[in-house]
Amino acid sequence: MTARVGVVTFPGSLDDGDAARAVRIAGAEPVRLWHGEADLRGVDAVVLPGGFSYGDYLRCGAIARFAPVMETIVDAARGGLPVLGICNGFQILCEAHLLPGALTRNQHLHFRNRDQVLRIEATGTAWTNAFQPGQEVLIPVKNGEGCFVADTATLDQLEAEGRVVARYVGGNPNGSQRDIAAITNQAGNVVGIMPHPEHAVEALTGPSLDGLGFFTSALKHLVGAPA
């Protein structure tokens, strides 16, 4: 049976179509979810896409965190539902307290858009099990508020528990502490990543096919998950 992966659309979402296409290329059925509806339509996993939800008013992700769909996603994620937050989706996950820390204004105060090398550090998550530890991938990054920050105790805990999923290599595009590009929760089912794997799934439009592994990982995880 084909896995069904929900892709949420908020007002101001930019990359929901790209995320849905990546899900389809990976071999799953994309299911479009609307921010104002709490029903997840029986999906097996969820992607929170990049963009500028609710115009980034107050703080990036601060309003989206209270959308009806997020109330259901938060409960489902705590129950084990795989959730991937990309860029703005990462910001929403932090605002919803599914992930620690926050994403703040880039240290250099400029929007950064470039192809970025990442090193995959954690391969035990629902979204990275298709990679090898230490594998380097090339994925676009595009953000103005992508600087990951947390207090020292939280950063040390993420390191100690192996929850830093990916780090920037060859230059930090936004000033994120400890070069952190992606993190996960303790259970490994929720991952937030600032770069955009959905933009690296096709040779025609991406700098590589490296982003596809995030989506095929979810399918692999679902196949191995208990019924």
mmCIF file of C-alpha atoms in Angstrom:
data_model
loop_
_atom_site.group_PDB
_atom_site.id
_atom_site.type_symbol
_atom_site.label_atom_id
_atom_site.label_comp_id
_atom_site.label_asym_id
_atom_site.label_seq_id
_atom_site.Cartn_x
_atom_site.Cartn_y
_atom_site.Cartn_z
ATOM 1 C CA MET A 1 0.000 0.000 0.000
ATOM 2 C CA THR A 2 1.369 3.413 -0.979
ATOM 3 C CA ALA A 3 2.294 5.668 1.937
ATOM 4 C CA ARG A 4 0.361 8.920 2.173
ATOM 5 C CA VAL A 5 2.380 11.988 3.171
ATOM 6 C CA GLY A 6 0.567 15.180 4.049
ATOM 7 C CA VAL A 7 1.921 18.555 2.916
ATOM 8 C CA VAL A 8 0.457 21.516 4.783
ATOM 9 C CA THR A 9 -0.399 24.780 3.060
ATOM 10 C CA PHE A 10 -0.507 27.920 5.196
ATOM 11 C CA PRO A 11 -1.291 31.423 3.929
ATOM 12 C CA GLY A 12 2.083 32.488 2.573
ATOM 13 C CA SER A 13 3.493 28.996 2.003
ATOM 14 C CA LEU A 14 5.931 29.054 -0.889
ATOM 15 C CA ASP A 15 7.313 25.545 -1.302
ATOM 16 C CA ASP A 16 4.316 23.330 -0.631
ATOM 17 C CA GLY A 17 4.086 22.383 -4.302
ATOM 18 C CA ASP A 18 7.769 21.489 -4.402
ATOM 19 C CA ALA A 19 7.428 19.398 -1.256
ATOM 20 C CA ALA A 20 4.447 17.540 -2.723
ATOM 21 C CA ARG A 21 6.426 16.823 -5.884
ATOM 22 C CA ALA A 22 9.354 15.513 -3.831
ATOM 23 C CA VAL A 23 6.995 13.201 -1.958
ATOM 24 C CA ARG A 24 5.654 11.910 -5.279
ATOM 25 C CA ILE A 25 9.130 11.372 -6.745
ATOM 26 C CA ALA A 26 10.106 9.440 -3.624
ATOM 27 C CA GLY A 27 7.243 7.031 -4.282
ATOM 28 C CA ALA A 28 4.551 8.194 -1.867
ATOM 29 C CA GLU A 29 1.176 9.822 -2.405
ATOM 30 C CA PRO A 30 1.179 13.522 -1.481
ATOM 31 C CA VAL A 31 -1.943 14.650 0.363
ATOM 32 C CA ARG A 32 -2.577 18.377 0.523
ATOM 33 C CA LEU A 33 -3.582 19.608 3.983
ATOM 34 C CA TRP A 34 -5.086 23.036 4.652
ATOM 35 C CA HIS A 35 -4.006 25.107 7.656
ATOM 36 C CA GLY A 36 -7.576 25.807 8.735
ATOM 37 C CA GLU A 37 -8.651 22.165 8.921
ATOM 38 C CA ALA A 38 -7.652 19.938 11.835
ATOM 39 C CA ASP A 39 -8.281 16.693 9.919
ATOM 40 C CA LEU A 40 -5.026 15.044 8.781
ATOM 41 C CA ARG A 41 -6.960 12.767 6.405
ATOM 42 C CA GLY A 42 -5.282 9.621 7.636
ATOM 43 C CA VAL A 43 -1.773 10.479 6.422
ATOM 44 C CA ASP A 44 1.250 8.450 7.501
ATOM 45 C CA ALA A 45 3.643 11.420 7.755
ATOM 46 C CA VAL A 46 3.561 15.207 7.414
ATOM 47 C CA VAL A 47 5.777 17.844 5.797
ATOM 48 C CA LEU A 48 5.626 21.477 6.931
ATOM 49 C CA PRO A 49 7.004 23.340 3.896
ATOM 50 C CA GLY A 50 9.053 26.477 3.478
ATOM 51 C CA GLY A 51 7.670 29.916 2.837
ATOM 52 C CA PHE A 52 6.383 32.847 4.842
ATOM 53 C CA SER A 53 3.374 31.535 6.749
ATOM 54 C CA TYR A 54 0.995 34.327 7.714
ATOM 55 C CA GLY A 55 3.508 36.801 6.291
ATOM 56 C CA ASP A 56 6.027 36.054 9.070
ATOM 57 C CA TYR A 57 4.112 38.484 11.287
ATOM 58 C CA LEU A 58 5.182 38.646 14.953
ATOM 59 C CA ARG A 59 7.875 36.001 14.416
ATOM 60 C CA CYS A 60 8.426 33.414 11.726
ATOM 61 C CA GLY A 61 6.049 30.558 12.503
ATOM 62 C CA ALA A 62 4.527 32.250 15.562
ATOM 63 C CA ILE A 63 1.010 32.470 14.110
ATOM 64 C CA ALA A 64 1.140 29.213 12.132
ATOM 65 C CA ARG A 65 1.837 27.406 15.377
ATOM 66 C CA PHE A 66 -1.796 28.109 16.398
ATOM 67 C CA ALA A 67 -3.414 26.941 13.153
ATOM 68 C CA PRO A 68 -6.064 24.203 13.608
ATOM 69 C CA VAL A 69 -3.978 21.732 11.606
ATOM 70 C CA MET A 70 -1.037 22.260 13.953
ATOM 71 C CA GLU A 71 -3.047 21.294 17.014
ATOM 72 C CA THR A 72 -3.616 17.890 15.445
ATOM 73 C CA ILE A 73 -0.044 17.598 14.162
ATOM 74 C CA VAL A 74 1.450 18.379 17.572
ATOM 75 C CA ASP A 75 -0.607 15.621 19.211
ATOM 76 C CA ALA A 76 0.145 13.168 16.409
ATOM 77 C CA ALA A 77 3.871 13.957 16.468
ATOM 78 C CA ARG A 78 3.995 13.284 20.189
ATOM 79 C CA GLY A 79 2.385 9.947 19.357
ATOM 80 C CA GLY A 80 5.083 9.084 16.812
ATOM 81 C CA LEU A 81 3.875 10.552 13.510
ATOM 82 C CA PRO A 82 6.897 11.436 11.324
ATOM 83 C CA VAL A 83 6.996 15.203 10.764
ATOM 84 C CA LEU A 84 9.536 17.104 8.667
ATOM 85 C CA GLY A 85 9.717 20.888 8.957
ATOM 86 C CA ILE A 86 11.640 22.631 6.176
ATOM 87 C CA CYS A 87 12.836 26.235 6.647
ATOM 88 C CA ASN A 88 9.614 27.976 7.759
ATOM 89 C CA GLY A 89 8.413 24.536 8.810
ATOM 90 C CA PHE A 90 11.454 24.251 11.099
ATOM 91 C CA GLN A 91 10.536 27.620 12.594
ATOM 92 C CA ILE A 92 6.967 26.398 13.172
ATOM 93 C CA LEU A 93 8.202 23.233 14.900
ATOM 94 C CA CYS A 94 10.267 25.334 17.301
ATOM 95 C CA GLU A 95 7.357 27.687 17.968
ATOM 96 C CA ALA A 96 5.143 24.651 18.637
ATOM 97 C CA HIS A 97 7.751 23.304 21.095
ATOM 98 C CA LEU A 98 8.153 20.071 19.184
ATOM 99 C CA LEU A 99 11.811 21.043 18.785
ATOM 100 C CA PRO A 100 13.999 23.151 21.081
ATOM 101 C CA GLY A 101 15.694 26.440 20.270
ATOM 102 C CA ALA A 102 14.680 29.134 17.817
ATOM 103 C CA LEU A 103 15.493 30.424 14.338
ATOM 104 C CA THR A 104 16.480 34.093 14.360
ATOM 105 C CA ARG A 105 17.620 36.740 11.889
ATOM 106 C CA ASN A 106 20.737 35.751 9.946
ATOM 107 C CA GLN A 107 23.747 37.183 11.731
ATOM 108 C CA HIS A 108 24.848 39.132 8.650
ATOM 109 C CA LEU A 109 21.282 40.514 8.303
ATOM 110 C CA HIS A 110 21.024 39.462 4.653
ATOM 111 C CA PHE A 111 18.813 36.920 2.924
ATOM 112 C CA ARG A 112 21.037 34.041 1.825
ATOM 113 C CA ASN A 113 20.272 31.912 -1.240
ATOM 114 C CA ARG A 114 22.905 29.414 -2.376
ATOM 115 C CA ASP A 115 23.667 25.740 -2.808
ATOM 116 C CA GLN A 116 25.014 24.487 0.507
ATOM 117 C CA VAL A 117 27.018 21.440 1.541
ATOM 118 C CA LEU A 118 25.723 19.672 4.649
ATOM 119 C CA ARG A 119 27.190 16.827 6.662
ATOM 120 C CA ILE A 120 24.622 14.312 7.880
ATOM 121 C CA GLU A 121 25.352 13.589 11.534
ATOM 122 C CA ALA A 122 22.362 11.524 12.682
ATOM 123 C CA THR A 123 20.987 8.691 10.560
ATOM 124 C CA GLY A 124 18.652 7.133 13.087
ATOM 125 C CA THR A 125 15.749 9.488 12.433
ATOM 126 C CA ALA A 126 12.622 8.855 10.414
ATOM 127 C CA TRP A 127 13.890 11.331 7.814
ATOM 128 C CA THR A 128 17.608 10.481 7.506
ATOM 129 C CA ASN A 129 17.911 6.692 7.689
ATOM 130 C CA ALA A 130 18.758 6.500 3.962
ATOM 131 C CA PHE A 131 22.052 8.342 4.551
ATOM 132 C CA GLN A 132 25.395 7.254 5.979
ATOM 133 C CA PRO A 133 26.880 8.959 9.052
ATOM 134 C CA GLY A 134 29.199 11.715 7.891
ATOM 135 C CA GLN A 135 27.795 11.732 4.356
ATOM 136 C CA GLU A 136 27.987 15.126 2.686
ATOM 137 C CA VAL A 137 25.070 16.343 0.585
ATOM 138 C CA LEU A 138 24.458 19.418 -1.558
ATOM 139 C CA ILE A 139 21.120 21.140 -0.926
ATOM 140 C CA PRO A 140 19.896 24.703 -1.547
ATOM 141 C CA VAL A 141 19.538 27.081 1.372
ATOM 142 C CA LYS A 142 17.393 30.211 1.167
ATOM 143 C CA ASN A 143 16.477 32.124 4.284
ATOM 144 C CA GLY A 144 16.605 35.428 6.103
ATOM 145 C CA GLU A 145 15.835 34.036 9.555
ATOM 146 C CA GLY A 146 17.784 30.789 9.566
ATOM 147 C CA CYS A 147 20.169 31.295 12.463
ATOM 148 C CA PHE A 148 19.588 28.459 14.932
ATOM 149 C CA VAL A 149 20.091 29.543 18.545
ATOM 150 C CA ALA A 150 19.623 27.887 21.921
ATOM 151 C CA ASP A 151 21.118 28.175 25.376
ATOM 152 C CA THR A 152 24.339 26.304 26.078
ATOM 153 C CA ALA A 153 22.620 23.584 28.097
ATOM 154 C CA THR A 154 20.241 22.837 25.241
ATOM 155 C CA LEU A 155 23.030 22.796 22.679
ATOM 156 C CA ASP A 156 25.068 20.443 24.863
ATOM 157 C CA GLN A 157 22.043 18.175 25.299
ATOM 158 C CA LEU A 158 21.440 18.035 21.543
ATOM 159 C CA GLU A 159 25.084 17.083 21.029
ATOM 160 C CA ALA A 160 25.134 14.498 23.817
ATOM 161 C CA GLU A 161 21.949 12.810 22.652
ATOM 162 C CA GLY A 162 22.992 12.714 18.991
ATOM 163 C CA ARG A 163 20.133 14.990 17.959
ATOM 164 C CA VAL A 164 22.096 17.286 15.659
ATOM 165 C CA VAL A 165 20.928 15.874 12.327
ATOM 166 C CA ALA A 166 23.059 17.958 9.944
ATOM 167 C CA ARG A 167 25.686 20.700 10.019
ATOM 168 C CA TYR A 168 26.812 23.273 7.495
ATOM 169 C CA VAL A 169 30.120 22.501 5.783
ATOM 170 C CA GLY A 170 32.301 24.942 3.858
ATOM 171 C CA GLY A 171 30.829 28.037 5.440
ATOM 172 C CA ASN A 172 27.898 28.800 7.699
ATOM 173 C CA PRO A 173 25.269 30.714 5.680
ATOM 174 C CA ASN A 174 23.401 32.262 8.589
ATOM 175 C CA GLY A 175 25.505 32.115 11.755
ATOM 176 C CA SER A 176 23.706 29.141 13.317
ATOM 177 C CA GLN A 177 25.304 28.070 16.562
ATOM 178 C CA ARG A 178 27.673 25.106 16.183
ATOM 179 C CA ASP A 179 26.935 25.124 12.427
ATOM 180 C CA ILE A 180 23.620 23.391 13.080
ATOM 181 C CA ALA A 181 21.437 22.991 9.987
ATOM 182 C CA ALA A 182 18.973 20.391 11.281
ATOM 183 C CA ILE A 183 17.909 18.804 14.567
ATOM 184 C CA THR A 184 15.515 16.129 15.776
ATOM 185 C CA ASN A 185 13.428 15.381 18.827
ATOM 186 C CA GLN A 186 14.302 12.634 21.290
ATOM 187 C CA ALA A 187 12.145 10.060 19.518
ATOM 188 C CA GLY A 188 13.652 10.818 16.101
ATOM 189 C CA ASN A 189 10.292 11.172 14.334
ATOM 190 C CA VAL A 190 10.333 14.991 14.168
ATOM 191 C CA VAL A 191 13.079 16.723 12.171
ATOM 192 C CA GLY A 192 13.557 20.395 11.426
ATOM 193 C CA ILE A 193 15.947 21.446 8.668
ATOM 194 C CA MET A 194 16.719 24.955 7.428
ATOM 195 C CA PRO A 195 17.994 24.067 3.904
ATOM 196 C CA HIS A 196 15.545 22.765 1.304
ATOM 197 C CA PRO A 197 15.844 19.061 0.400
ATOM 198 C CA GLU A 198 12.720 19.335 -1.777
ATOM 199 C CA HIS A 199 14.743 21.505 -4.166
ATOM 200 C CA ALA A 200 17.324 18.759 -4.706
ATOM 201 C CA VAL A 201 15.280 15.856 -6.042
ATOM 202 C CA GLU A 202 15.489 16.379 -9.821
ATOM 203 C CA ALA A 203 18.525 16.836 -12.062
ATOM 204 C CA LEU A 204 16.729 19.454 -14.167
ATOM 205 C CA THR A 205 16.076 21.910 -11.344
ATOM 206 C CA GLY A 206 18.372 21.040 -8.453
ATOM 207 C CA PRO A 207 22.106 21.096 -7.782
ATOM 208 C CA SER A 208 21.941 17.379 -6.934
ATOM 209 C CA LEU A 209 19.541 14.582 -6.101
ATOM 210 C CA ASP A 210 20.746 14.518 -2.502
ATOM 211 C CA GLY A 211 17.525 15.858 -1.028
ATOM 212 C CA LEU A 212 15.546 12.838 -2.143
ATOM 213 C CA GLY A 213 17.030 10.763 0.679
ATOM 214 C CA PHE A 214 15.045 12.683 3.272
ATOM 215 C CA PHE A 215 11.790 11.616 1.658
ATOM 216 C CA THR A 216 12.770 8.026 0.879
ATOM 217 C CA SER A 217 13.936 7.735 4.487
ATOM 218 C CA ALA A 218 10.397 8.431 5.667
ATOM 219 C CA LEU A 219 9.042 5.674 3.426
ATOM 220 C CA LYS A 220 11.680 3.270 4.714
ATOM 221 C CA HIS A 221 10.776 4.215 8.272
ATOM 222 C CA LEU A 222 7.077 3.647 7.636
ATOM 223 C CA VAL A 223 7.691 0.218 6.143
ATOM 224 C CA GLY A 224 9.602 -0.778 9.270
ATOM 225 C CA ALA A 225 7.192 0.812 11.733
ATOM 226 C CA PRO A 226 4.977 -1.533 13.773
ATOM 227 C CA ALA A 227 1.400 -1.806 12.541
#
